[in-house]
CSV table of C-alpha atoms in Angstrom, one decimal:
chain,number,residue,atom,x,y,z
A,15,PHE,CA,-50.4,-49.9,78.5
A,16,VAL,CA,-46.5,-50.2,77.7
A,17,ILE,CA,-48.1,-49.0,74.3
A,18,MET,CA,-48.2,-45.7,76.8
A,19,LYS,CA,-45.5,-46.0,78.2
A,20,ASN,CA,-42.8,-47.2,75.6
A,21,LEU,CA,-44.7,-44.2,73.9
A,22,PHE,CA,-43.4,-41.7,76.7
A,23,LEU,CA,-40.2,-42.8,77.3
A,24,ASN,CA,-39.7,-42.4,73.6
A,25,THR,CA,-41.7,-38.9,73.3
A,26,PHE,CA,-39.0,-38.3,76.1
A,27,LEU,CA,-35.8,-39.1,74.5
A,28,LEU,CA,-36.8,-36.9,71.2
A,29,ALA,CA,-37.6,-34.5,73.0
A,30,SER,CA,-34.2,-34.6,74.8
A,31,LEU,CA,-31.9,-34.9,72.3
A,32,LEU,CA,-33.5,-31.6,70.1
A,33,LEU,CA,-33.0,-30.2,72.9
A,34,PHE,CA,-29.3,-31.3,73.4
A,35,LEU,CA,-29.4,-30.5,70.0
A,36,GLY,CA,-31.1,-27.6,69.6
A,37,CYS,CA,-28.4,-25.6,71.5
A,38,PRO,CA,-25.5,-23.2,70.2
A,39,PRO,CA,-21.8,-24.2,70.8
A,40,GLU,CA,-21.3,-21.2,74.0
A,41,ILE,CA,-19.1,-18.7,71.7
A,42,VAL,CA,-15.7,-17.1,73.4
A,43,SER,CA,-15.1,-13.9,71.9
A,44,GLY,CA,-10.0,-13.3,72.5
A,45,CYS,CA,-7.3,-14.1,70.3
A,46,MET,CA,-6.5,-17.1,69.5
A,47,ASN,CA,-2.3,-16.2,68.7
A,48,PRO,CA,-1.0,-18.8,70.6
A,49,ALA,CA,2.5,-16.7,70.0
A,50,ALA,CA,0.7,-13.3,71.6
A,51,CYS,CA,0.5,-12.2,75.1
A,52,ASN,CA,-3.4,-11.8,75.5
A,53,TYR,CA,-3.6,-15.6,74.0
A,54,ASN,CA,-6.9,-17.7,75.5
A,55,ALA,CA,-6.2,-21.1,74.7
A,56,ASP,CA,-10.5,-21.3,75.3
A,57,ALA,CA,-11.0,-18.6,73.1
A,58,THR,CA,-13.3,-20.2,69.3
A,59,ASP,CA,-13.9,-16.3,68.0
A,60,GLU,CA,-11.3,-14.1,66.8
A,61,ASP,CA,-12.0,-10.8,68.0
A,62,GLY,CA,-8.6,-9.8,66.9
A,63,SER,CA,-7.5,-7.7,70.3
A,64,CYS,CA,-4.4,-10.4,70.5
A,65,ASN,CA,-1.2,-8.3,71.5
A,66,LEU,CA,1.6,-9.3,69.4
A,67,PRO,CA,5.3,-8.9,70.5
A,68,ASP,CA,6.5,-5.9,69.7
A,69,GLY,CA,9.8,-4.8,72.1
A,70,CYS,CA,11.3,-5.5,75.2
A,71,THR,CA,8.7,-4.1,78.2
A,72,ASP,CA,11.3,-4.5,81.0
A,73,ALA,CA,12.4,-0.6,82.3
A,74,LEU,CA,15.9,-1.8,83.7
A,75,ALA,CA,17.1,-2.5,79.7
A,76,CYS,CA,18.7,-0.6,77.9
A,77,ASN,CA,16.4,-1.1,75.4
A,78,TYR,CA,12.9,-1.3,77.5
A,79,ASN,CA,10.2,0.5,75.0
A,80,ALA,CA,7.5,1.8,76.5
A,81,ASN,CA,5.1,1.9,74.0
A,82,ALA,CA,5.2,-2.2,74.2
A,83,LEU,CA,3.0,-3.9,74.9
A,84,CYS,CA,3.8,-7.2,74.1
A,85,ASP,CA,7.5,-8.4,75.4
A,86,ASP,CA,9.5,-9.7,72.7
A,87,GLY,CA,11.9,-11.6,74.2
A,88,TYR,CA,14.8,-10.0,73.7
A,89,CYS,CA,16.0,-7.5,76.2
A,90,PHE,CA,19.6,-6.4,76.5
A,91,TYR,CA,21.2,-4.5,79.3
A,92,GLU,CA,24.2,-3.0,80.2
A,93,SER,CA,25.9,-6.8,80.9
A,94,ASP,CA,25.3,-6.9,77.3
A,95,ALA,CA,27.3,-4.0,76.3
A,96,LEU,CA,30.6,-3.6,74.1
A,97,ASP,CA,33.4,-1.8,74.5
A,98,ASN,CA,32.9,-1.1,70.7
A,99,PRO,CA,29.0,-0.2,70.7
A,100,ILE,CA,28.8,-0.8,66.0
A,101,GLU,CA,29.1,-4.2,65.5
A,102,ILE,CA,27.9,-6.5,62.2
A,103,MET,CA,25.0,-9.1,62.7
A,104,PHE,CA,25.3,-10.1,59.3
A,105,ILE,CA,26.5,-9.8,56.1
A,106,GLU,CA,26.3,-11.6,52.7
A,107,ASP,CA,30.4,-12.0,52.8
A,108,ASN,CA,31.1,-14.0,49.9
A,109,VAL,CA,28.5,-13.3,46.9
A,110,SER,CA,28.6,-14.6,42.7
A,111,GLY,CA,27.1,-13.5,39.8
A,112,GLN,CA,27.0,-12.5,36.2
A,113,VAL,CA,29.2,-10.3,33.7
A,114,GLY,CA,26.9,-7.3,33.9
A,115,GLU,CA,24.0,-7.8,36.4
A,116,GLU,CA,24.3,-5.9,39.8
A,117,VAL,CA,25.1,-8.5,41.8
A,118,ILE,CA,24.5,-7.7,46.0
A,119,ALA,CA,25.0,-7.9,49.7
A,120,HIS,CA,23.4,-7.1,52.8
A,121,ILE,CA,25.2,-6.2,55.5
A,122,HIS,CA,22.7,-5.4,59.7
A,123,ILE,CA,24.6,-3.2,61.8
A,124,ARG,CA,23.8,-3.0,65.3
A,125,ASN,CA,24.0,-0.5,68.5
A,126,SER,CA,25.4,-2.9,70.7
A,127,SER,CA,25.9,-0.8,73.6
A,128,CYS,CA,23.5,1.1,76.1
A,129,GLN,CA,23.5,4.6,74.8
A,130,ASP,CA,22.6,6.1,72.4
A,131,MET,CA,24.6,6.8,69.2
A,132,THR,CA,24.4,9.6,66.7
A,133,GLY,CA,26.7,9.7,63.7
A,134,LEU,CA,26.9,6.6,62.0
A,135,VAL,CA,28.6,6.8,58.9
A,136,VAL,CA,30.2,4.9,56.1
A,137,ARG,CA,33.2,4.3,53.8
A,138,LYS,CA,33.6,2.4,51.1
A,139,PHE,CA,37.1,0.5,50.1
A,140,PHE,CA,37.8,-0.5,46.7
A,141,ASN,CA,39.2,1.4,43.2
A,142,ASP,CA,39.2,-1.6,39.9
A,143,PRO,CA,38.9,-0.5,36.5
A,144,ASN,CA,36.6,-3.3,35.7
A,145,ALA,CA,34.1,-3.0,37.8
A,146,SER,CA,32.1,-0.4,39.6
A,147,ALA,CA,30.6,-0.9,43.3
A,148,TYR,CA,27.9,1.4,45.0
A,149,PHE,CA,25.3,1.0,48.5
A,150,CYS,CA,22.3,2.1,50.1
A,151,PHE,CA,22.7,3.2,53.7
A,152,ASN,CA,20.6,4.5,56.2
A,153,ASP,CA,17.2,4.9,52.9
A,154,ILE,CA,19.1,6.2,50.0
A,155,CYS,CA,21.1,4.8,48.1
A,156,PHE,CA,24.1,5.9,46.0
A,157,THR,CA,27.0,6.4,43.0
A,158,SER,CA,29.7,4.9,42.7
A,159,SER,CA,31.3,7.7,43.1
A,160,THR,CA,29.9,8.3,46.3
A,161,VAL,CA,32.6,6.8,49.0
A,162,ILE,CA,31.6,8.5,52.1
A,163,SER,CA,28.0,8.7,53.1
A,164,PRO,CA,26.8,11.9,53.8
A,165,ASN,CA,24.1,10.4,55.6
A,166,PRO,CA,25.0,9.9,58.9
A,167,LEU,CA,22.9,7.1,61.3
A,168,ASN,CA,21.8,6.6,65.0
A,169,LEU,CA,20.2,4.2,66.5
A,170,ALA,CA,18.8,3.4,70.1
A,171,PRO,CA,20.4,1.0,72.5
A,172,PHE,CA,20.8,-1.7,70.6
A,173,GLU,CA,18.6,-1.1,67.6
A,174,GLU,CA,20.0,-3.5,64.8
A,175,ASP,CA,19.6,-1.4,61.1
A,176,ASP,CA,19.1,-4.1,58.5
A,177,TYR,CA,18.9,-1.5,55.6
A,178,PHE,CA,22.5,-1.2,54.1
A,179,LYS,CA,23.1,-3.4,50.3
A,180,ALA,CA,26.0,-3.9,48.8
A,181,TYR,CA,26.3,-3.6,44.4
A,182,LEU,CA,29.0,-4.0,42.7
A,183,SER,CA,28.6,-4.7,38.8
A,184,ALA,CA,31.6,-6.0,37.0
A,185,ASP,CA,32.7,-5.8,32.2
A,186,VAL,CA,35.4,-8.0,32.9
A,187,PRO,CA,34.4,-12.2,34.8
A,188,GLY,CA,36.4,-12.2,37.7
A,189,VAL,CA,37.0,-11.3,42.0
A,190,TYR,CA,36.7,-8.3,43.6
A,191,ASP,CA,37.3,-7.6,46.9
A,192,VAL,CA,35.3,-4.7,48.9
A,193,THR,CA,35.5,-3.8,52.1
A,194,TYR,CA,33.2,-1.1,54.3
A,195,ARG,CA,34.0,0.2,57.6
A,196,PHE,CA,31.3,2.0,59.9
A,197,TYR,CA,32.6,4.4,62.0
A,198,LEU,CA,31.6,7.0,64.3
A,199,GLN,CA,31.5,10.3,62.7
A,200,ASP,CA,33.0,12.3,66.1
A,201,ASP,CA,35.5,9.4,67.0
A,202,SER,CA,36.3,7.2,64.5
A,203,SER,CA,38.5,5.0,66.2
A,204,GLN,CA,34.9,3.1,67.0
A,205,PHE,CA,35.2,1.3,64.0
A,206,ALA,CA,33.4,-2.1,62.0
A,207,GLU,CA,34.9,-3.2,59.1
A,208,ALA,CA,33.0,-5.2,56.6
A,209,ASP,CA,35.1,-7.5,53.9
A,210,ILE,CA,33.1,-8.7,51.0
A,211,THR,CA,33.8,-10.9,47.9
A,212,TYR,CA,32.0,-11.1,44.3
A,213,THR,CA,32.7,-13.8,42.0
A,214,ILE,CA,32.3,-12.8,38.5
A,215,ASN,CA,31.8,-14.7,35.9
């Protein structure tokens, strides 16, 4: 009787263990990226549904994006606007390189207003026979003979443009200063200047 009882108990325990081990874990499909607005902490299977930050979703903001699905935390309002809307957000104002090589500096420009900016151009100030300077603006790179960009840039409210590149190539070692003035075609009183110093060895 005892043997039968132990056999029954062992069989029951073994069957319970097999049943427990045989059940696969529940699969929960969803977005597994914590940066997404629709992140699901319980998800075990990434289903490709993640909505990553892609713009300002506040309809009251100057830079509201009706197509954005996930707020990126960068909404700007009238109180954020500047009197001079042309704002230099980033500049490599001191760069160095070797004689004969193209040395590059980057500048980021933003429309820091709640209105569309149209007709933004740039003028280069540089005159040195020992070096040549040229720039890329609004998706076009120009030769060193170009002083004023012929392709005006338009920017939406609080849109930032990070394309501008300023190049310098020198035949003689030295320190060269180049100034770039960003201004509006229809109102040259609205401008911002960027001074870049190139140290050529």
